[in-house]
Amino acid sequence: MRKQASALAVATLVAIGAIGVSACGSDDKSSSGGGSTSGGEAKKGGSIRIGSVLPDSYDPVLLQTIQGNQALQLVYTGLVTYKHVEGAAGAELIPGLAEALPTISADRKTYTFKLRPNLKYSVGSAVKASDFEHTIKRLLFLGGPFSSFSTVIKGAVEYQKAEKADADISGITADDATGEIKVELTAPDGKFLFAIALVSAAPTPAAKSPFKRSNSMPGLGPYTIDIKNPTREFVLTKTPGFDIPGIANGNIDTITVVKETVTKMTQDVIDNKLDYMTEDPTGGLLPEVKAKYSNRFRMDPNPPNTYWFFMNETLKPFDKLEARQAVNYAIDSRALQRIFGGRLQPSCNFLPPAYARIGYKKIDPCPYGDPAGPPNLAKARELVEKSGYKGMSVTVWGNTKDPRPAIVDYLRDTLNEIGFKAKTKLLDQQVYFGTIGTKKTNAQIGFTDWYQDFPHPADFIEPNLSAKAVESTPTFNFQFKSNPKIDAGLKKLGGEADPATVADEWAELDRAIIEDANGAVYGNELASSFFSERMDFENCSGVHPVYRSDWSLFCLK
Amino acid sequence: MAIEPAAELATAVPEAIVAEGGGTRVAGLAPWRIALRRLRRNRTALAFGALFVVIAGMCLAAPIYAEQVAHTDQFKNHLLEQITIDGVKRDVVSPSGVAIGPTYTGRFLLGADGNGRDIAVRLLYGGRTSLMIGLSAAPLTMLLAIVVGMLAGFHRGWVDAIISRALEIIWSFPVVLLGVALGTALALGGLKIGPLQIDGESELIPILIIAVIYVPYLARPVRGQVLALREKEFVEAARAQGAGSLRIMFSEILPNLSSTIVVFFPLIVANAILLEAALSFLGAGVRPPNPSWGTMISEGVDRIVTGPHLTIVPGIMLVLAVLALNVFGDGVRDAFDPRAKVRVKHR
Amino acid sequence: MKRFVIRRIISMVAVLFAISIVTFCIFNVIPNSDPAQRLAGRNPTTGQIEAIRRQWGFDKPVYTQYVKTMEKVFTGDLFSYVNQTDVDEKIIQDAPRTFSLAIGAAIMWMFVAISLGLYSAVRAGKFADRFLTVLALIGISMPVFWVGALMNYYLGFKWNIFPNGGYVPFSDSPLQWAYHLIMPWTALSLLFIGVYSRVLRSNVLDTINDDYVRTARAKGLPERQVLLRHVLRNSLIPIVSLWGLDFGAVVGGGALLTETVFDLQGVGQYAAESIGQLDVPPVLAIVMFGAFFVVVLTTVVDILYATLDPRIRLT
């Protein structure tokens, strides 16, 4: 998914070492992503203030952004969830409201869960098995952003077509007496369990969850939410008596989350008026923060992500392989690193290094030259000539969120260097992806990124590069075309629940993407964590591979 | 409006002009000469007028500076370059994204921005754009305002009613909001009116928007003047001679408006420049990568901690240019109306 | 008189109506991304988009949409395309911030402008007058967002003299409320002080030699009383009308630059954000809100003028 505009981070951070090694820019204070799992003696209690661009939705079913996920994952827990520890281990699936991870049938089409007994929501009502089915119905009926992951459930598509809220989904059977929930799929889907762990599938009491956007549904989690002002402030308070094994109770008593501009947030954390910010410090203040406040600042390649430039393969000039390869040869990740303020790790792969166990294999040698080294402008110019498109007008698209305008300007300048006539066009972030995802916009080339929804290579490849993706409008496949190797690969590997078993084949797909230049990858972004002096930075940094930061792990000094 | 209060423009026309405008058929000549003489004696106004010309000249010379002194243009990214100052090699943009500060040498005289672009070059080109937009929007405003004001004032009746209401609609929109709304919307799809097609990225869009926004400010006083003028004897005389409405408007009324027009012109240019800066600051004016003083201030504010000069310098240029116009405009107004000049009180 | 008032009110309503149409057209008629798609989120099925279209009425012709949207504006049922917050509710919540900024700035600029303008007129021709004129001219030449940004950085963040932006509600702490607003008030006022002080100065100079003033002096009134009671009062009349216009415009979102720079999160800032996101409902509502103020104040002022000066009723 996209960062912020549509990104829920649910990821497996696996090979920390690989990331640490590939980090360049030695004067950068980027830790190797590992995060201490010391646990240690986390001080309990206290209250903190967090600066955030607030959730796009307080209704978990309609949520899209990381900021929303960070807050709501503390309030709503799914049947399964992610381990609440820092570092790589945090990406493991553990039972949430269910007693144990589900039993999966031999044909991999039926998942059986059993609810823990005697669970009660924060308001005191009992958690029922049928609440889960109700939640999935809401998800499908309201057309929430992640509803497409649930359409693989038997009867889900028919339910959506029927457009009746209380119709039944044949694939889900829930027995309130025994607490058993059985979900049948139309086809094996390796990603399905991850989809259940998303906040959008977390059960809420059916009686209090109407079939329209609701901001105040009770949930069951370490914290409860009190929305003071939906666009300005909300407060999370520890749920008394919350006790589910595996899910941290939370150290801080009260978390107040307020909205501010990112610049002001940075200034406030520096001045200790805020204790944490969910965003990265803006370009201007980042060097200052790195230099003066390194004792409470760190960077991690987290959650796993990839940054690249899409190239529309149905339009000139990027319908020709030579033109696309030229762009790949011409891009200099070191220059882009500077634009990112050092927060970029150059890469030649489409999959992020964090996927080392499940499909990432560093493409070495990179067909376009060392990603951390100089570009090959001569070859790029040669290829542009060969493509016959020299001198062609190209519009580079980007959005206004910092530092994308600078990124896009760099690409414009580079394209001009190699023989095109480039100019830029910027849109507001809210409308950007929808606009370029519409075919008639005719966007030739531009900025894009992807933050994982869950730890699976298909999550990166399918929405961005498959034929299936092109069918939806708007689409995320800004190439508007798909590589047949990719489609074949997705078909073959998609059903496998554990991508680690077919990691090599995923790596092959990754390589095919790069060799066929279905995009111009330049690197992976490092996310920052910046704390006030009150926070215990050493023991409780809360860096989490899925939620980016798990606030229940925060603690004060 | 937070940009330029109604007060300033609305009271720019002193009554004396109307008084002087009437009376004789060739009323235009005498006041002009007198005004010019008075203006020549006003050293301050002339000095500031010259300042504006100097600034404009500097900006016009941008390509020369870019080529000869800085050896780059306003778009070129120098992210990975190093330059040698006093024998020391320095990054134009450091690996952690900090751009070099003012070097006071030919290249990167005022430093670089986050993309490694030469600030001094962009400042001059930005000035070109900002001044060009201001100087293009103002005549357009004048043209529209005169036409509209004359029609309304001369014909009165329902023509006046419709025009006045239309002006009131534009006037009632908070100026910056209207500008941002139009700027954003038009930037997306461009402007398509019949055969006329303007690309969303073109600078014509901010020019048109700014021009239209200021029409009511000028049209109202013009209308007021025309209302008064049409009662004068020479108009009656022309009518008696059989001249048609159009002819009267052109040959009798228009020349008498000329002093109003001249007085207003510098003020409108000044305000147009400020409005363009505001729109560009908010991202609804000049589109990147074209520089303007407004976009440079916006980019500078983002990096104000590491490089305050990125914000301060374009702002100062802007203030100087607008101040020059305002002082000169004051001088012009004083020249046309001696009563508005300072009166020394003896008690 | 009554006819005049009624005519003005009718024209006021007509203008507001026209403004709403213009705003609606600006965003809906110009090609941009389909709001139904944006509401649908990621990988939407065509069924989802159709459902949203029906819920919001995007499938109806433009004028029906317009009527529906205007209905929603007035019944408080308006929701943003972006995050479905209740627009009217948010405007009501944000309005105190904008009002705080506007009223505070208005008082500041009037007070300072009148003092400076009067002083300048009285010392006409002398150094003080010329100096103040120069200051006023500089004041009107400075872009408010530039001054604001520099103040915010230097006085706010770097030297910590004032808070670096943000807003504290009056009910929370009147002292903090004012403390946080001093810089925004000053930044916003600088421009207006420059203009109004000069207007007042010229008005004062115009009236200071009028007959009734000379009469008052002849009667033996002290100069100070002459100034305050006669000259100032008459010089203020044109100012008040202009003030009404400017205040209305500031409240209505015109101060959005100041709000954005200081992150006050008022109505103006909300408008600017919504415009960038092509979020039509808030923009429509805020424009109506702003225009309403401007138009009402203009009408009130016009009516006031008409009561004072019968000639005006005829135009």
XYZ file of N, CA and C in Angstrom, chain A residues 202-338:
411
model
N -11.243 -6.764 12.682
C -11.358 -6.963 14.124
C -12.817 -6.933 14.534
N -13.278 -7.905 15.302
C -14.689 -7.944 15.670
C -15.094 -6.773 16.555
N -16.280 -6.255 16.306
C -16.884 -5.249 17.189
C -18.303 -5.727 17.480
N -18.894 -5.313 18.586
C -20.222 -5.834 18.934
C -21.237 -5.510 17.851
N -21.926 -6.537 17.371
C -22.858 -6.345 16.256
C -23.912 -5.304 16.597
N -24.358 -5.313 17.849
C -25.430 -4.393 18.222
C -24.992 -2.940 18.121
N -23.724 -2.690 18.326
C -23.276 -1.302 18.321
C -22.540 -0.943 17.027
N -22.627 -1.789 16.015
C -21.893 -1.512 14.785
C -22.842 -1.400 13.611
N -23.383 -0.224 13.379
C -24.349 -0.067 12.292
C -23.670 -0.122 10.936
N -24.479 -0.241 9.890
C -23.932 -0.341 8.543
C -23.706 1.032 7.933
N -23.070 1.879 8.719
C -22.592 3.144 8.153
C -21.369 3.537 8.971
N -20.653 4.515 8.489
C -19.408 4.921 9.158
C -19.697 5.278 10.614
N -18.975 4.638 11.539
C -19.202 4.904 12.964
C -17.887 5.153 13.646
N -17.836 6.203 14.386
C -16.589 6.559 15.041
C -16.449 6.019 16.440
N -17.473 5.412 16.956
C -17.389 5.122 18.392
C -17.774 3.703 18.721
N -17.370 2.764 17.909
C -17.721 1.379 18.224
C -16.782 0.849 19.291
N -17.320 0.108 20.235
C -16.440 -0.463 21.248
C -15.568 -1.556 20.634
N -14.434 -1.802 21.229
C -13.575 -2.883 20.761
C -12.986 -3.562 21.979
N -12.018 -4.411 21.730
C -11.344 -5.071 22.842
C -9.850 -4.965 22.598
N -9.204 -4.104 23.372
C -7.783 -3.922 23.170
C -7.149 -3.310 24.410
N -5.824 -3.172 24.411
C -5.152 -2.632 25.595
C -5.561 -1.187 25.925
N -6.087 -0.468 24.944
C -6.509 0.900 25.209
C -7.930 1.118 24.710
N -8.600 2.120 25.268
C -9.875 2.561 24.705
C -9.707 3.988 24.230
N -10.502 4.323 23.216
C -10.318 5.609 22.563
C -11.429 6.574 22.947
N -11.054 7.831 23.101
C -12.028 8.892 23.357
C -11.731 10.018 22.377
N -12.625 10.181 21.412
C -12.359 11.171 20.367
C -12.842 12.531 20.842
N -11.927 13.398 21.186
C -12.313 14.730 21.659
C -12.765 15.587 20.487
N -12.043 15.494 19.417
C -12.331 16.331 18.250
C -11.763 15.585 17.054
N -12.621 15.038 16.208
C -12.146 14.080 15.203
C -11.011 14.589 14.329
N -10.961 15.893 14.095
C -9.875 16.348 13.234
C -8.758 16.991 14.014
N -8.823 16.886 15.323
C -7.783 17.592 16.051
C -7.161 16.789 17.192
N -7.941 16.013 17.891
C -7.391 15.371 19.082
C -8.198 14.161 19.507
N -7.502 13.135 19.948
C -8.186 12.042 20.614
C -7.271 11.489 21.697
N -7.874 10.746 22.633
C -7.119 10.269 23.794
C -7.283 8.766 23.925
N -6.169 8.085 24.176
C -6.214 6.645 24.425
C -5.931 6.413 25.900
N -6.820 5.668 26.553
C -6.571 5.364 27.965
C -6.525 3.856 28.138
N -5.687 3.431 29.037
C -5.510 1.992 29.265
C -6.832 1.353 29.659
N -7.133 0.212 29.069
C -8.343 -0.515 29.423
C -8.091 -1.280 30.709
N -8.863 -1.003 31.736
C -8.641 -1.727 32.987
C -8.991 -3.204 32.811
N -8.174 -4.057 33.376
C -8.504 -5.478 33.347
C -8.264 -6.136 32.009
N -7.577 -5.504 31.112
C -7.310 -6.138 29.836
C -6.230 -7.192 30.015
N -6.554 -8.411 29.580
C -5.564 -9.458 29.816
C -5.681 -10.535 28.760
N -5.001 -10.376 27.673
C -4.944 -11.429 26.655
C -3.486 -11.790 26.474
N -3.173 -13.073 26.663
C -1.756 -13.450 26.583
C -1.173 -13.098 25.217
N -0.018 -12.528 25.233
C 0.654 -12.206 23.969
C 0.467 -10.760 23.569
N -0.566 -10.130 24.085
C -0.797 -8.735 23.726
C -0.403 -7.861 24.912
N 0.549 -6.993 24.673
C 1.059 -6.162 25.764
C -0.036 -5.288 26.352
N 0.002 -5.105 27.667
C -1.009 -4.281 28.322
C -0.795 -2.802 28.135
N 0.363 -2.425 27.721
C 0.624 -1.000 27.585
C 1.219 -0.439 28.862
N 2.274 0.334 28.702
C 2.930 0.911 29.871
C 2.360 2.271 30.237
N 2.114 3.082 29.230
C 1.651 4.436 29.479
C 0.153 4.409 29.789
N -0.268 5.210 30.765
C -1.676 5.237 31.127
C -2.521 5.995 30.110
N -2.074 7.183 29.758
C -2.880 8.033 28.878
C -2.034 8.554 27.732
N -2.543 8.343 26.530
C -1.845 8.870 25.356
C -2.766 9.884 24.689
N -2.330 11.124 24.626
C -3.112 12.150 23.938
C -2.492 12.379 22.572
N -3.287 12.249 21.534
C -2.773 12.415 20.184
C -3.357 13.697 19.601
N -2.484 14.574 19.120
C -2.955 15.854 18.589
C -2.444 16.052 17.172
N -3.188 16.857 16.437
C -2.794 17.124 15.060
C -1.995 18.420 14.999
N -0.900 18.382 14.270
C -0.123 19.599 14.023
C 0.530 19.452 12.672
N 1.028 20.554 12.150
C 1.807 20.424 10.913
C 3.115 19.717 11.260
N 3.698 19.062 10.271
C 4.875 18.250 10.553
C 6.026 19.116 11.055
N 6.151 20.314 10.501
C 7.225 21.190 10.974
C 7.036 21.528 12.440
N 5.811 21.872 12.800
C 5.562 22.241 14.187
C 5.792 21.039 15.092
N 5.368 19.865 14.632
C 5.576 18.649 15.415
C 7.050 18.468 15.726
N 7.864 18.637 14.678
C 9.301 18.444 14.873
C 9.816 19.429 15.904
N 9.422 20.686 15.739
C 9.869 21.696 16.699
C 9.402 21.345 18.104
N 8.185 20.837 18.213
C 7.663 20.536 19.535
C 8.352 19.357 20.190
N 8.738 18.366 19.391
C 9.464 17.245 20.001
C 10.845 17.718 20.440
N 11.438 18.579 19.632
C 12.731 19.145 20.031
C 12.596 19.872 21.358
N 11.515 20.631 21.488
C 11.300 21.405 22.719
C 10.661 20.584 23.809
N 10.469 19.297 23.567
C 9.835 18.409 24.552
C 8.394 18.783 24.862
N 7.748 19.486 23.948
C 6.327 19.755 24.173
C 5.499 18.575 23.699
N 6.082 17.773 22.808
C 5.454 16.530 22.382
C 6.436 15.412 22.694
N 5.901 14.214 22.927
C 6.808 13.128 23.285
C 7.188 12.256 22.103
N 6.389 12.296 21.037
C 6.675 11.449 19.887
C 5.921 12.014 18.705
N 6.426 11.772 17.505
C 5.672 12.170 16.326
C 5.610 11.001 15.353
N 4.452 10.857 14.704
C 4.284 9.695 13.843
C 4.880 9.930 12.460
N 5.324 11.146 12.217
C 5.863 11.458 10.882
C 7.377 11.576 10.933
N 7.965 11.686 9.766
C 9.411 11.930 9.716
C 9.648 13.430 9.788
N 10.671 13.866 10.510
C 10.943 15.307 10.553
C 11.134 15.855 9.151
N 10.598 17.028 8.923
C 10.677 17.582 7.570
C 12.097 17.928 7.199
N 12.327 17.988 5.900
C 13.665 18.175 5.346
C 14.516 19.184 6.062
N 13.916 20.344 6.352
C 14.718 21.402 6.942
C 15.251 21.060 8.319
N 14.451 20.358 9.099
C 14.870 20.117 10.482
C 15.597 18.801 10.652
N 15.508 17.934 9.659
C 16.106 16.604 9.829
C 17.600 16.643 10.132
N 18.375 17.425 9.398
C 19.812 17.435 9.720
C 20.065 17.902 11.153
N 19.302 18.900 11.575
C 19.454 19.417 12.934
C 19.145 18.325 13.948
N 18.033 17.615 13.694
C 17.643 16.564 14.622
C 18.718 15.483 14.674
N 19.198 15.076 13.505
C 20.203 14.018 13.475
C 21.475 14.466 14.171
N 21.796 15.720 14.024
C 23.065 16.187 14.593
C 22.961 16.398 16.094
N 21.906 17.092 16.524
C 21.878 17.503 17.926
C 21.149 16.538 18.841
N 20.203 15.769 18.277
C 19.370 14.983 19.187
C 19.492 13.500 18.902
N 20.667 13.054 18.526
C 20.816 11.663 18.126
C 20.559 10.721 19.291
N 20.572 11.207 20.501
C 20.315 10.317 21.630
C 18.842 9.998 21.782
N 17.988 10.644 20.982
C 16.577 10.274 21.031
C 15.983 10.171 19.627
N 16.843 9.820 18.674
C 16.401 9.748 17.298
C 17.016 8.517 16.643
N 16.223 7.796 15.865
C 16.796 6.666 15.137
C 16.069 6.489 13.830
N 16.671 5.747 12.918
C 16.043 5.463 11.631
C 16.031 3.963 11.407
N 14.954 3.466 10.832
C 14.849 2.034 10.541
C 14.181 1.847 9.190
N 14.549 0.812 8.450
C 13.881 0.535 7.176
C 12.547 -0.130 7.449
N 11.654 0.623 7.951
C 10.504 0.038 8.607
C 9.305 0.944 8.466
N 8.147 0.495 8.073
C 7.898 -0.849 7.574
C 8.511 -1.047 6.194
N 8.649 -2.268 5.754
C 9.275 -2.514 4.457
C 8.543 -1.768 3.346
N 9.328 -1.184 2.479
C 8.720 -0.369 1.434
C 9.671 -0.320 0.252
N 9.139 0.116 -0.871
C 9.977 0.344 -2.051
C 9.543 1.640 -2.709
N 10.517 2.398 -3.174
C 10.243 3.630 -3.900
C 10.719 3.456 -5.327
N 9.856 3.788 -6.253
C 10.279 3.709 -7.654
C 9.502 4.708 -8.493
N 9.873 4.825 -9.739
C 9.144 5.656 -10.688
C 8.373 4.730 -11.614
N 7.070 4.953 -11.710
C 6.303 4.118 -12.631
C 6.510 4.649 -14.044
N 6.323 3.759 -15.011
C 6.423 4.184 -16.418
C 5.292 3.534 -17.199
N 4.409 4.331 -17.719
C 3.235 3.834 -18.401
C 3.647 3.145 -19.690
N 3.445 1.836 -19.741
C 3.921 1.094 -20.909
C 2.950 1.100 -22.068
N 1.817 1.820 -21.911
C 0.908 1.887 -23.058
C 1.081 3.192 -23.811
N 1.934 4.072 -23.310
C 2.121 5.364 -23.963
C 3.559 5.534 -24.386
N 3.779 6.397 -25.402
C 5.150 6.778 -25.694
C 5.624 7.679 -24.560
N 6.897 7.699 -24.307
C 7.968 6.893 -24.882
C 8.253 5.590 -24.156
N 7.520 5.341 -23.048
C 7.961 4.208 -22.248
C 7.318 2.898 -22.664
N 6.741 2.891 -23.864
C 6.260 1.621 -24.372
C 7.438 0.795 -24.901
N 8.558 1.474 -25.102
C 9.747 0.768 -25.586
C 10.672 0.411 -24.435
N 11.144 -0.796 -24.439
C 12.034 -1.265 -23.386
C 13.267 -0.377 -23.271
N 13.797 0.058 -24.408
C 15.020 0.871 -24.366
C 14.816 2.144 -23.560
N 13.668 2.756 -23.761
C 13.426 4.008 -23.037
C 13.374 3.747 -21.542
N 12.716 2.657 -21.165
C 12.617 2.351 -19.740
C 13.963 1.986 -19.157
N 14.714 1.243 -19.907
C 16.045 0.897 -19.415
C 16.889 2.150 -19.275
N 16.724 3.074 -20.212
C 17.499 4.311 -20.142
C 17.263 5.013 -18.808
N 16.001 5.076 -18.396
C 15.702 5.736 -17.127
C 16.406 5.020 -15.984
N 16.364 3.691 -16.031
C 17.025 2.918 -14.974
C 18.524 3.178 -14.931
N 19.121 3.316 -16.106
C 20.554 3.592 -16.132
C 20.866 4.983 -15.616
N 19.926 5.901 -15.863
C 20.229 7.301 -15.580
C 20.022 7.703 -14.127
N 19.212 6.942 -13.415
C 18.898 7.376 -12.050
C 20.059 7.150 -11.115
N 20.312 8.161 -10.308
C 21.398 8.079 -9.343
C 20.798 8.102 -7.951
N 20.795 6.949 -7.304
C 20.176 6.876 -5.985
C 20.895 7.745 -4.961
N 22.146 8.021 -5.210
C 22.879 8.847 -4.232
C 22.327 10.266 -4.213
N 21.929 10.730 -5.402
C 21.330 12.064 -5.454
C 19.996 12.049 -4.723
N 19.235 11.003 -4.965
C 17.935 10.908 -4.299
C 18.103 10.769 -2.790
N 19.173 10.124 -2.397
C 19.444 10.015 -0.961
C 19.507 11.381 -0.318
N 20.150 12.300 -1.018
C 20.270 13.636 -0.457
C 18.920 14.301 -0.318
